[in-house]
PDB file of C-alpha atoms in Angstrom:
ATOM      1  CA  MET K  22       0.000   0.000   0.000  1.00  0.00           C
ATOM      2  CA  SER K  23       1.380   3.422  -0.921  1.00  0.00           C
ATOM      3  CA  ASP K  24       2.235   5.826   1.906  1.00  0.00           C
ATOM      4  CA  ALA K  25       0.181   8.402  -0.031  1.00  0.00           C
ATOM      5  CA  THR K  26      -2.976   6.413   0.711  1.00  0.00           C
ATOM      6  CA  PRO K  27      -4.889   7.912   3.680  1.00  0.00           C
ATOM      7  CA  GLN K  28      -5.213   4.766   5.799  1.00  0.00           C
ATOM      8  CA  SER K  29      -7.098   6.362   8.706  1.00  0.00           C
ATOM      9  CA  PRO K  30      -7.955  10.004   7.964  1.00  0.00           C
ATOM     10  CA  LEU K  31      -9.606  11.897  10.798  1.00  0.00           C
ATOM     11  CA  THR K  32     -10.608  15.489  11.476  1.00  0.00           C
ATOM     12  CA  ILE K  33     -10.163  16.370  15.146  1.00  0.00           C
ATOM     13  CA  ALA K  34     -11.515  19.391  17.012  1.00  0.00           C
ATOM     14  CA  CYS K  35     -10.669  20.721  20.455  1.00  0.00           C
ATOM     15  CA  VAL K  36     -13.384  22.921  21.937  1.00  0.00           C
ATOM     16  CA  GLN K  37     -11.979  25.649  24.197  1.00  0.00           C
ATOM     17  CA  MET K  38     -14.900  27.051  26.181  1.00  0.00           C
ATOM     18  CA  HIS K  39     -15.694  29.010  29.333  1.00  0.00           C
ATOM     19  CA  PRO K  40     -18.030  27.053  31.612  1.00  0.00           C
ATOM     20  CA  GLU K  41     -19.357  28.692  34.779  1.00  0.00           C
ATOM     21  CA  VAL K  42     -19.376  26.824  38.052  1.00  0.00           C
ATOM     22  CA  GLY K  43     -22.825  25.707  39.148  1.00  0.00           C
ATOM     23  CA  ARG K  44     -24.577  26.713  35.910  1.00  0.00           C
ATOM     24  CA  LYS K  45     -24.932  23.210  34.581  1.00  0.00           C
ATOM     25  CA  GLN K  46     -27.800  23.694  32.168  1.00  0.00           C
ATOM     26  CA  GLU K  47     -26.176  26.732  30.551  1.00  0.00           C
ATOM     27  CA  ASN K  48     -22.864  24.867  30.297  1.00  0.00           C
ATOM     28  CA  ILE K  49     -24.499  21.855  28.640  1.00  0.00           C
ATOM     29  CA  GLU K  50     -26.263  24.100  26.140  1.00  0.00           C
ATOM     30  CA  LYS K  51     -23.004  25.923  25.360  1.00  0.00           C
ATOM     31  CA  SER K  52     -21.201  22.615  24.839  1.00  0.00           C
ATOM     32  CA  LEU K  53     -23.884  21.527  22.372  1.00  0.00           C
ATOM     33  CA  ARG K  54     -23.615  24.796  20.424  1.00  0.00           C
ATOM     34  CA  MET K  55     -19.848  24.455  20.201  1.00  0.00           C
ATOM     35  CA  ILE K  56     -20.090  20.791  19.193  1.00  0.00           C
ATOM     36  CA  ARG K  57     -22.345  21.872  16.312  1.00  0.00           C
ATOM     37  CA  ARG K  58     -19.810  24.518  15.311  1.00  0.00           C
ATOM     38  CA  ALA K  59     -16.998  21.971  15.389  1.00  0.00           C
ATOM     39  CA  HIS K  60     -19.071  19.574  13.275  1.00  0.00           C
ATOM     40  CA  SER K  61     -19.731  22.352  10.759  1.00  0.00           C
ATOM     41  CA  LEU K  62     -15.937  22.658  10.416  1.00  0.00           C
ATOM     42  CA  GLY K  63     -15.722  18.983   9.503  1.00  0.00           C
ATOM     43  CA  ALA K  64     -14.807  17.507  12.888  1.00  0.00           C
ATOM     44  CA  GLN K  65     -15.422  13.798  13.419  1.00  0.00           C
ATOM     45  CA  LEU K  66     -13.727  13.526  16.846  1.00  0.00           C
ATOM     46  CA  ILE K  67     -14.450  16.407  19.225  1.00  0.00           C
ATOM     47  CA  VAL K  68     -12.728  16.906  22.607  1.00  0.00           C
ATOM     48  CA  LEU K  69     -14.206  19.185  25.291  1.00  0.00           C
ATOM     49  CA  PRO K  70     -12.625  20.442  28.540  1.00  0.00           C
ATOM     50  CA  GLU K  71     -12.460  18.866  31.974  1.00  0.00           C
ATOM     51  CA  LEU K  72     -15.613  19.273  34.115  1.00  0.00           C
ATOM     52  CA  CYS K  73     -17.103  21.329  31.297  1.00  0.00           C
ATOM     53  CA  ASN K  74     -20.707  20.846  32.431  1.00  0.00           C
ATOM     54  CA  SER K  75     -20.237  21.777  36.101  1.00  0.00           C
ATOM     55  CA  GLY K  76     -17.324  24.166  36.377  1.00  0.00           C
ATOM     56  CA  TYR K  77     -14.190  23.383  38.340  1.00  0.00           C
ATOM     57  CA  VAL K  78     -13.706  25.412  41.540  1.00  0.00           C
ATOM     58  CA  PHE K  79     -16.174  23.870  43.961  1.00  0.00           C
ATOM     59  CA  ALA K  80     -16.830  25.588  47.279  1.00  0.00           C
ATOM     60  CA  SER K  81     -17.602  22.335  49.095  1.00  0.00           C
ATOM     61  CA  ARG K  82     -17.940  18.619  48.575  1.00  0.00           C
ATOM     62  CA  SER K  83     -21.703  18.978  48.849  1.00  0.00           C
ATOM     63  CA  GLU K  84     -21.658  21.435  45.934  1.00  0.00           C
ATOM     64  CA  ALA K  85     -19.542  19.038  43.890  1.00  0.00           C
ATOM     65  CA  PHE K  86     -21.833  16.141  44.785  1.00  0.00           C
ATOM     66  CA  GLY K  87     -24.909  18.128  43.782  1.00  0.00           C
ATOM     67  CA  LEU K  88     -23.408  18.891  40.367  1.00  0.00           C
ATOM     68  CA  ALA K  89     -22.157  15.349  39.762  1.00  0.00           C
ATOM     69  CA  GLU K  90     -24.032  12.792  37.654  1.00  0.00           C
ATOM     70  CA  THR K  91     -23.927   9.146  36.726  1.00  0.00           C
ATOM     71  CA  LEU K  92     -23.385   8.012  33.150  1.00  0.00           C
ATOM     72  CA  GLU K  93     -27.178   7.921  32.894  1.00  0.00           C
ATOM     73  CA  GLY K  94     -27.505  11.608  33.812  1.00  0.00           C
ATOM     74  CA  GLU K  95     -28.749  14.523  31.734  1.00  0.00           C
ATOM     75  CA  THR K  96     -25.310  15.638  30.535  1.00  0.00           C
ATOM     76  CA  VAL K  97     -24.212  12.355  29.002  1.00  0.00           C
ATOM     77  CA  ALA K  98     -27.733  11.913  27.594  1.00  0.00           C
ATOM     78  CA  ALA K  99     -27.438  15.286  25.820  1.00  0.00           C
ATOM     79  CA  TRP K 100     -23.997  14.392  24.447  1.00  0.00           C
ATOM     80  CA  LEU K 101     -25.291  11.010  23.290  1.00  0.00           C
ATOM     81  CA  ASP K 102     -28.186  12.641  21.457  1.00  0.00           C
ATOM     82  CA  ILE K 103     -25.979  15.082  19.572  1.00  0.00           C
ATOM     83  CA  ALA K 104     -23.349  12.431  18.795  1.00  0.00           C
ATOM     84  CA  LYS K 105     -26.064  10.281  17.232  1.00  0.00           C
ATOM     85  CA  GLU K 106     -27.625  13.222  15.387  1.00  0.00           C
ATOM     86  CA  LEU K 107     -24.346  14.487  13.901  1.00  0.00           C
ATOM     87  CA  GLY K 108     -22.523  11.177  13.601  1.00  0.00           C
ATOM     88  CA  VAL K 109     -19.563  12.370  15.695  1.00  0.00           C
ATOM     89  CA  THR K 110     -17.469  10.966  18.533  1.00  0.00           C
ATOM     90  CA  LEU K 111     -17.041  13.062  21.683  1.00  0.00           C
ATOM     91  CA  VAL K 112     -14.642  13.018  24.622  1.00  0.00           C
ATOM     92  CA  ALA K 113     -15.791  15.320  27.417  1.00  0.00           C
ATOM     93  CA  GLY K 114     -15.173  15.853  31.116  1.00  0.00           C
ATOM     94  CA  PHE K 115     -17.809  15.675  33.841  1.00  0.00           C
ATOM     95  CA  ALA K 116     -18.067  15.075  37.595  1.00  0.00           C
ATOM     96  CA  GLU K 117     -19.134  11.440  37.930  1.00  0.00           C
ATOM     97  CA  ARG K 118     -21.110  10.152  40.895  1.00  0.00           C
ATOM     98  CA  ASP K 119     -20.769   6.465  41.786  1.00  0.00           C
ATOM     99  CA  GLY K 120     -22.745   5.815  44.963  1.00  0.00           C
ATOM    100  CA  ASP K 121     -21.210   8.121  47.564  1.00  0.00           C
ATOM    101  CA  GLN K 122     -17.975   8.503  45.641  1.00  0.00           C
ATOM    102  CA  LEU K 123     -17.063  11.223  43.155  1.00  0.00           C
ATOM    103  CA  TYR K 124     -14.652  11.007  40.241  1.00  0.00           C
ATOM    104  CA  ASN K 125     -13.239  13.595  37.886  1.00  0.00           C
ATOM    105  CA  SER K 126     -14.127  11.670  34.736  1.00  0.00           C
ATOM    106  CA  ALA K 127     -14.205  11.773  30.964  1.00  0.00           C
ATOM    107  CA  VAL K 128     -16.796   9.992  28.871  1.00  0.00           C
ATOM    108  CA  LEU K 129     -16.310   8.773  25.313  1.00  0.00           C
ATOM    109  CA  VAL K 130     -19.529   8.669  23.314  1.00  0.00           C
ATOM    110  CA  GLY K 131     -20.265   7.949  19.682  1.00  0.00           C
ATOM    111  CA  PRO K 132     -23.269   7.649  17.379  1.00  0.00           C
ATOM    112  CA  ASP K 133     -24.011   4.174  18.768  1.00  0.00           C
ATOM    113  CA  GLY K 134     -23.744   4.988  22.469  1.00  0.00           C
ATOM    114  CA  VAL K 135     -21.220   5.200  25.301  1.00  0.00           C
ATOM    115  CA  LEU K 136     -17.869   3.730  24.241  1.00  0.00           C
ATOM    116  CA  GLY K 137     -16.177   4.061  27.606  1.00  0.00           C
ATOM    117  CA  ARG K 138     -15.085   6.299  30.446  1.00  0.00           C
ATOM    118  CA  TYR K 139     -11.880   7.334  32.143  1.00  0.00           C
ATOM    119  CA  ARG K 140     -11.348   8.510  35.721  1.00  0.00           C
ATOM    120  CA  LYS K 141      -8.565  10.986  36.462  1.00  0.00           C
ATOM    121  CA  LEU K 142      -5.659   9.187  38.100  1.00  0.00           C
ATOM    122  CA  HIS K 143      -3.682  12.114  39.504  1.00  0.00           C
ATOM    123  CA  LEU K 144      -5.625  14.757  41.429  1.00  0.00           C
ATOM    124  CA  TRP K 145      -4.442  18.367  41.428  1.00  0.00           C
ATOM    125  CA  GLY K 146      -4.620  20.693  44.427  1.00  0.00           C
ATOM    126  CA  GLU K 147      -7.972  20.810  46.184  1.00  0.00           C
ATOM    127  CA  GLU K 148      -9.476  18.183  43.866  1.00  0.00           C
ATOM    128  CA  SER K 149      -8.472  15.631  46.514  1.00  0.00           C
ATOM    129  CA  LEU K 150     -11.031  17.241  48.848  1.00  0.00           C
ATOM    130  CA  PHE K 151     -13.836  16.280  46.479  1.00  0.00           C
ATOM    131  CA  PHE K 152     -12.790  13.375  44.273  1.00  0.00           C
ATOM    132  CA  GLU K 153     -11.457   9.855  44.624  1.00  0.00           C
ATOM    133  CA  ARG K 154      -8.389   8.904  42.632  1.00  0.00           C
ATOM    134  CA  GLY K 155      -9.281   7.128  39.412  1.00  0.00           C
ATOM    135  CA  ASN K 156      -9.573   3.343  39.549  1.00  0.00           C
ATOM    136  CA  LEU K 157     -10.033   2.348  35.888  1.00  0.00           C
ATOM    137  CA  GLN K 158      -6.313   2.373  34.958  1.00  0.00           C
ATOM    138  CA  VAL K 159      -5.556   3.626  31.403  1.00  0.00           C
ATOM    139  CA  PRO K 160      -8.162   2.023  29.139  1.00  0.00           C
ATOM    140  CA  VAL K 161      -7.877   2.133  25.355  1.00  0.00           C
ATOM    141  CA  PHE K 162     -11.099   2.173  23.332  1.00  0.00           C
ATOM    142  CA  ALA K 163     -11.522   0.882  19.798  1.00  0.00           C
ATOM    143  CA  THR K 164     -13.449   3.093  17.396  1.00  0.00           C
ATOM    144  CA  PRO K 165     -14.065   2.815  13.650  1.00  0.00           C
ATOM    145  CA  PHE K 166     -11.238   5.293  12.972  1.00  0.00           C
ATOM    146  CA  GLY K 167      -8.643   4.185  15.525  1.00  0.00           C
ATOM    147  CA  ARG K 168      -7.797   3.512  19.161  1.00  0.00           C
ATOM    148  CA  ILE K 169      -8.446   6.258  21.727  1.00  0.00           C
ATOM    149  CA  ALA K 170      -7.017   6.684  25.220  1.00  0.00           C
ATOM    150  CA  CYS K 171      -7.812   9.497  27.634  1.00  0.00           C
ATOM    151  CA  ALA K 172      -6.024  11.540  30.260  1.00  0.00           C
ATOM    152  CA  ILE K 173      -7.245  14.515  32.280  1.00  0.00           C
ATOM    153  CA  CYS K 174      -5.124  17.608  32.959  1.00  0.00           C
ATOM    154  CA  TYR K 175      -2.486  16.761  35.644  1.00  0.00           C
ATOM    155  CA  ASP K 176      -2.289  13.190  34.324  1.00  0.00           C
ATOM    156  CA  MET K 177      -0.115  14.635  31.544  1.00  0.00           C
ATOM    157  CA  TRP K 178       2.630  15.356  34.087  1.00  0.00           C
ATOM    158  CA  PHE K 179       3.141  11.583  34.407  1.00  0.00           C
ATOM    159  CA  PRO K 180       4.873   9.944  31.420  1.00  0.00           C
ATOM    160  CA  GLU K 181       3.553   6.571  32.538  1.00  0.00           C
ATOM    161  CA  VAL K 182       0.080   7.551  31.325  1.00  0.00           C
ATOM    162  CA  PHE K 183       1.318   8.216  27.797  1.00  0.00           C
ATOM    163  CA  ARG K 184       3.426   5.052  27.791  1.00  0.00           C
ATOM    164  CA  LEU K 185       0.695   2.727  29.080  1.00  0.00           C
ATOM    165  CA  ALA K 186      -1.676   4.096  26.457  1.00  0.00           C
ATOM    166  CA  ALA K 187       0.906   3.605  23.692  1.00  0.00           C
ATOM    167  CA  LEU K 188       1.800   0.093  24.826  1.00  0.00           C
ATOM    168  CA  GLN K 189      -1.858  -0.873  24.563  1.00  0.00           C
ATOM    169  CA  GLY K 190      -1.985   0.388  20.984  1.00  0.00           C
ATOM    170  CA  ALA K 191      -3.510   3.859  21.391  1.00  0.00           C
ATOM    171  CA  ASP K 192      -3.246   6.081  18.321  1.00  0.00           C
ATOM    172  CA  ILE K 193      -4.418   9.245  20.069  1.00  0.00           C
ATOM    173  CA  LEU K 194      -4.608  10.555  23.630  1.00  0.00           C
ATOM    174  CA  CYS K 195      -7.618  12.836  24.202  1.00  0.00           C
ATOM    175  CA  VAL K 196      -7.139  15.210  27.123  1.00  0.00           C
ATOM    176  CA  PRO K 197     -10.022  17.188  28.636  1.00  0.00           C
ATOM    177  CA  THR K 198      -8.201  19.675  30.839  1.00  0.00           C
ATOM    178  CA  ASN K 199      -8.451  22.749  33.074  1.00  0.00           C
ATOM    179  CA  TRP K 200      -4.834  23.909  33.006  1.00  0.00           C
ATOM    180  CA  VAL K 201      -3.857  26.672  35.404  1.00  0.00           C
ATOM    181  CA  PRO K 202      -0.789  28.924  35.071  1.00  0.00           C
ATOM    182  CA  MET K 203       2.411  27.319  36.385  1.00  0.00           C
ATOM    183  CA  ALA K 204       4.728  29.192  38.715  1.00  0.00           C
ATOM    184  CA  ASN K 205       7.755  30.855  37.123  1.00  0.00           C
ATOM    185  CA  GLN K 206       6.590  30.167  33.556  1.00  0.00           C
ATOM    186  CA  PRO K 207       8.929  32.156  31.250  1.00  0.00           C
ATOM    187  CA  ARG K 208       6.888  34.427  29.013  1.00  0.00           C
ATOM    188  CA  GLU K 209       8.975  33.674  25.948  1.00  0.00           C
ATOM    189  CA  LEU K 210       8.501  29.888  26.123  1.00  0.00           C
ATOM    190  CA  PRO K 211       5.444  27.729  25.350  1.00  0.00           C
ATOM    191  CA  ALA K 212       3.188  26.840  28.264  1.00  0.00           C
ATOM    192  CA  MET K 213       4.539  23.867  30.205  1.00  0.00           C
ATOM    193  CA  ALA K 214       1.321  21.961  29.437  1.00  0.00           C
ATOM    194  CA  ASN K 215       1.975  22.392  25.704  1.00  0.00           C
ATOM    195  CA  ILE K 216       5.567  21.214  26.113  1.00  0.00           C
ATOM    196  CA  LEU K 217       4.393  18.098  27.961  1.00  0.00           C
ATOM    197  CA  ALA K 218       1.813  17.353  25.256  1.00  0.00           C
ATOM    198  CA  MET K 219       4.472  17.647  22.570  1.00  0.00           C
ATOM    199  CA  ALA K 220       7.004  15.551  24.502  1.00  0.00           C
ATOM    200  CA  GLY K 221       4.496  12.794  25.280  1.00  0.00           C
ATOM    201  CA  ALA K 222       3.336  12.672  21.676  1.00  0.00           C
ATOM    202  CA  HIS K 223       6.894  12.512  20.356  1.00  0.00           C
ATOM    203  CA  SER K 224       8.266   9.932  22.785  1.00  0.00           C
ATOM    204  CA  ASN K 225       5.312   7.583  22.239  1.00  0.00           C
ATOM    205  CA  SER K 226       4.456   8.326  18.587  1.00  0.00           C
ATOM    206  CA  MET K 227       0.871   9.174  19.482  1.00  0.00           C
ATOM    207  CA  PHE K 228      -1.419  12.071  18.582  1.00  0.00           C
ATOM    208  CA  VAL K 229      -2.544  14.303  21.469  1.00  0.00           C
ATOM    209  CA  ALA K 230      -5.682  16.459  21.470  1.00  0.00           C
ATOM    210  CA  ALA K 231      -5.906  18.623  24.601  1.00  0.00           C
ATOM    211  CA  ALA K 232      -8.988  20.818  25.095  1.00  0.00           C
ATOM    212  CA  ASP K 233      -8.632  23.420  27.837  1.00  0.00           C
ATOM    213  CA  ARG K 234     -11.036  25.982  29.261  1.00  0.00           C
ATOM    214  CA  VAL K 235     -10.617  29.731  29.589  1.00  0.00           C
ATOM    215  CA  GLY K 236     -11.817  32.369  32.011  1.00  0.00           C
ATOM    216  CA  GLU K 237     -11.553  32.842  35.740  1.00  0.00           C
ATOM    217  CA  GLU K 238     -13.588  31.028  38.385  1.00  0.00           C
ATOM    218  CA  ARG K 239     -13.761  32.076  42.046  1.00  0.00           C
ATOM    219  CA  GLY K 240     -10.381  33.776  41.692  1.00  0.00           C
ATOM    220  CA  GLN K 241      -8.692  30.946  39.777  1.00  0.00           C
ATOM    221  CA  PRO K 242      -7.542  31.878  36.252  1.00  0.00           C
ATOM    222  CA  PHE K 243      -7.249  29.220  33.569  1.00  0.00           C
ATOM    223  CA  LEU K 244      -4.617  28.934  30.895  1.00  0.00           C
ATOM    224  CA  GLY K 245      -6.410  28.266  27.611  1.00  0.00           C
ATOM    225  CA  CYS K 246      -3.755  27.296  25.039  1.00  0.00           C
ATOM    226  CA  SER K 247      -5.589  24.162  23.827  1.00  0.00           C
ATOM    227  CA  ILE K 248      -3.483  22.211  21.350  1.00  0.00           C
ATOM    228  CA  ILE K 249      -3.544  19.340  18.864  1.00  0.00           C
ATOM    229  CA  VAL K 250      -0.175  17.619  18.392  1.00  0.00           C
ATOM    230  CA  ASP K 251       0.799  15.107  15.742  1.00  0.00           C
ATOM    231  CA  CYS K 252       2.491  11.791  16.484  1.00  0.00           C
ATOM    232  CA  ARG K 253       5.943  13.285  15.892  1.00  0.00           C
ATOM    233  CA  GLY K 254       5.374  15.888  18.590  1.00  0.00           C
ATOM    234  CA  TRP K 255       4.666  18.979  16.494  1.00  0.00           C
ATOM    235  CA  PRO K 256       1.544  21.144  16.857  1.00  0.00           C
ATOM    236  CA  VAL K 257      -0.884  20.826  13.944  1.00  0.00           C
ATOM    237  CA  ALA K 258      -3.448  23.206  15.495  1.00  0.00           C
ATOM    238  CA  GLY K 259      -2.913  25.776  18.217  1.00  0.00           C
ATOM    239  CA  PRO K 260      -1.901  26.632  20.766  1.00  0.00           C
ATOM    240  CA  ALA K 261      -5.210  28.434  21.091  1.00  0.00           C
ATOM    241  CA  SER K 262      -5.768  31.794  22.748  1.00  0.00           C
ATOM    242  CA  ALA K 263      -5.056  32.179  26.454  1.00  0.00           C
ATOM    243  CA  CYS K 264      -8.352  33.954  27.046  1.00  0.00           C
ATOM    244  CA  ASP K 265     -10.901  33.420  24.253  1.00  0.00           C
ATOM    245  CA  GLU K 266     -13.319  30.631  23.441  1.00  0.00           C
ATOM    246  CA  GLU K 267     -12.091  28.923  20.304  1.00  0.00           C
ATOM    247  CA  ILE K 268     -12.323  25.724  18.264  1.00  0.00           C
ATOM    248  CA  LEU K 269      -9.130  24.138  16.965  1.00  0.00           C
ATOM    249  CA  VAL K 270      -9.414  21.794  13.984  1.00  0.00           C
ATOM    250  CA  ALA K 271      -6.784  19.512  12.447  1.00  0.00           C
ATOM    251  CA  GLN K 272      -6.844  16.842   9.768  1.00  0.00           C
ATOM    252  CA  VAL K 273      -4.606  13.872  10.560  1.00  0.00           C
ATOM    253  CA  ASN K 274      -3.947  10.287   9.555  1.00  0.00           C
ATOM    254  CA  LEU K 275      -4.097   8.169  12.708  1.00  0.00           C
ATOM    255  CA  SER K 276      -2.229   5.359  10.971  1.00  0.00           C
ATOM    256  CA  ASP K 277       0.876   7.539  11.153  1.00  0.00           C
ATOM    257  CA  ALA K 278       1.009   6.915  14.909  1.00  0.00           C
ATOM    258  CA  ARG K 279       2.046   3.306  14.355  1.00  0.00           C
ATOM    259  CA  LYS K 280       4.277   3.984  11.350  1.00  0.00           C
ATOM    260  CA  ALA K 281       6.230   6.823  12.983  1.00  0.00           C
ATOM    261  CA  ARG K 282       7.387   4.688  15.916  1.00  0.00           C
ATOM    262  CA  GLN K 283      10.157   3.503  13.586  1.00  0.00           C
ATOM    263  CA  LEU K 284      12.445   6.521  13.966  1.00  0.00           C
ATOM    264  CA  ASN K 285      15.111   5.247  11.598  1.00  0.00           C
ATOM    265  CA  THR K 286      16.615   1.991  10.355  1.00  0.00           C
ATOM    266  CA  TYR K 287      17.856   1.100  13.831  1.00  0.00           C
ATOM    267  CA  ASN K 288      15.441   2.626  16.340  1.00  0.00           C
ATOM    268  CA  GLN K 289      11.816   1.889  17.218  1.00  0.00           C
ATOM    269  CA  LEU K 290      10.354   3.708  20.214  1.00  0.00           C
ATOM    270  CA  LEU K 291       8.576   0.808  21.890  1.00  0.00           C
ATOM    271  CA  ARG K 292      10.945  -1.967  20.823  1.00  0.00           C
ATOM    272  CA  ASP K 293      14.000  -0.128  22.197  1.00  0.00           C
ATOM    273  CA  ARG K 294      12.712  -0.071  25.747  1.00  0.00           C
ATOM    274  CA  ARG K 295      15.003  -1.858  28.249  1.00  0.00           C
ATOM    275  CA  THR K 296      12.437  -4.279  29.596  1.00  0.00           C
ATOM    276  CA  ASP K 297      15.282  -6.345  31.019  1.00  0.00           C
ATOM    277  CA  LEU K 298      15.620  -3.524  33.545  1.00  0.00           C
ATOM    278  CA  TYR K 299      11.973  -2.663  34.203  1.00  0.00           C
ATOM    279  CA  HIS K 300       8.566  -4.283  33.860  1.00  0.00           C
ATOM    280  CA  GLU K 301       7.209  -4.330  30.305  1.00  0.00           C
ATOM    281  CA  MET K 302       3.907  -2.765  31.440  1.00  0.00           C
ATOM    282  CA  LEU K 303       5.374  -0.648  34.267  1.00  0.00           C
ATOM    283  CA  GLY K 304       4.225  -3.159  36.886  1.00  0.00           C
ATOM    284  CA  THR K 305       0.535  -2.965  36.004  1.00  0.00           C
ATOM    285  CA  SER K 306      -1.832  -5.805  35.199  1.00  0.00           C
ATOM    286  CA  MET K 307      -2.651  -4.299  31.794  1.00  0.00           C
ATOM    287  CA  LEU K 308      -1.839  -6.300  28.705  1.00  0.00           C
ATOM    288  CA  ARG K 309       0.210  -4.990  25.827  1.00  0.00           C
ATOM    289  CA  GLY K 310      -1.832  -4.366  22.724  1.00  0.00           C
ATOM    290  CA  PRO K 311      -0.896  -4.009  19.055  1.00  0.00           C
ATOM    291  CA  GLY K 312       1.556  -1.360  17.944  1.00  0.00           C
TER     292      GLY K 312
END
């Protein structure tokens, strides 16, 4: 097969929006409007920010609990309806209630229903006052266009998340996020979150689509700078504005993720790992997938 043949073409969008804490219905409606806009730009896979239906800076656990939902709640139902209507696949963040426990979660939905969910593994700051640490490991979900893994915000600071996704055959890591400014960030350099997205994409030969929010909430500013990175680590859309709502769109070939792992005649990113010195799957019970 010729390399010129588009083996797995995909148009990806990252929706950068400004949700408002506690205004769930308005946030859901805004997400649906922006999903329609992304679809009108040709997007087939659309990524939305972390906790985009509820807002992020909760005043109390009771507030967080009141805004949380199960997978059967109104938010996921609305996303399912629009995914079916438009024929798109969505990855979006929401506060998930499971009995008396809360998780900072992402749901993956497509035209045929819920494809899976991910629970944030690494909690940032005061999130630990409200949420449990994720307990679903790093799942990889098969879709008609390729294999999707998820991470949420601070998870990107841990290279193990990228590597476990790649080892299980993920072609793309979708990252709903609420990045905040990092201390001592030099003005002349890219945001640290963008650098981490590029480094993780490059060192694992995997696309990364990170959708951040903008605005300020209860005194906490957010970074914006959403980005879509190709499997070689270079931005193909963004970084987006630091302050404005925006939709990034990029056309990619997901098949490149597997082909580009061969860096040259001698080096292949996953094959070259020294698994004689450390556990093949980093000590987890997950099984290595294709790729």
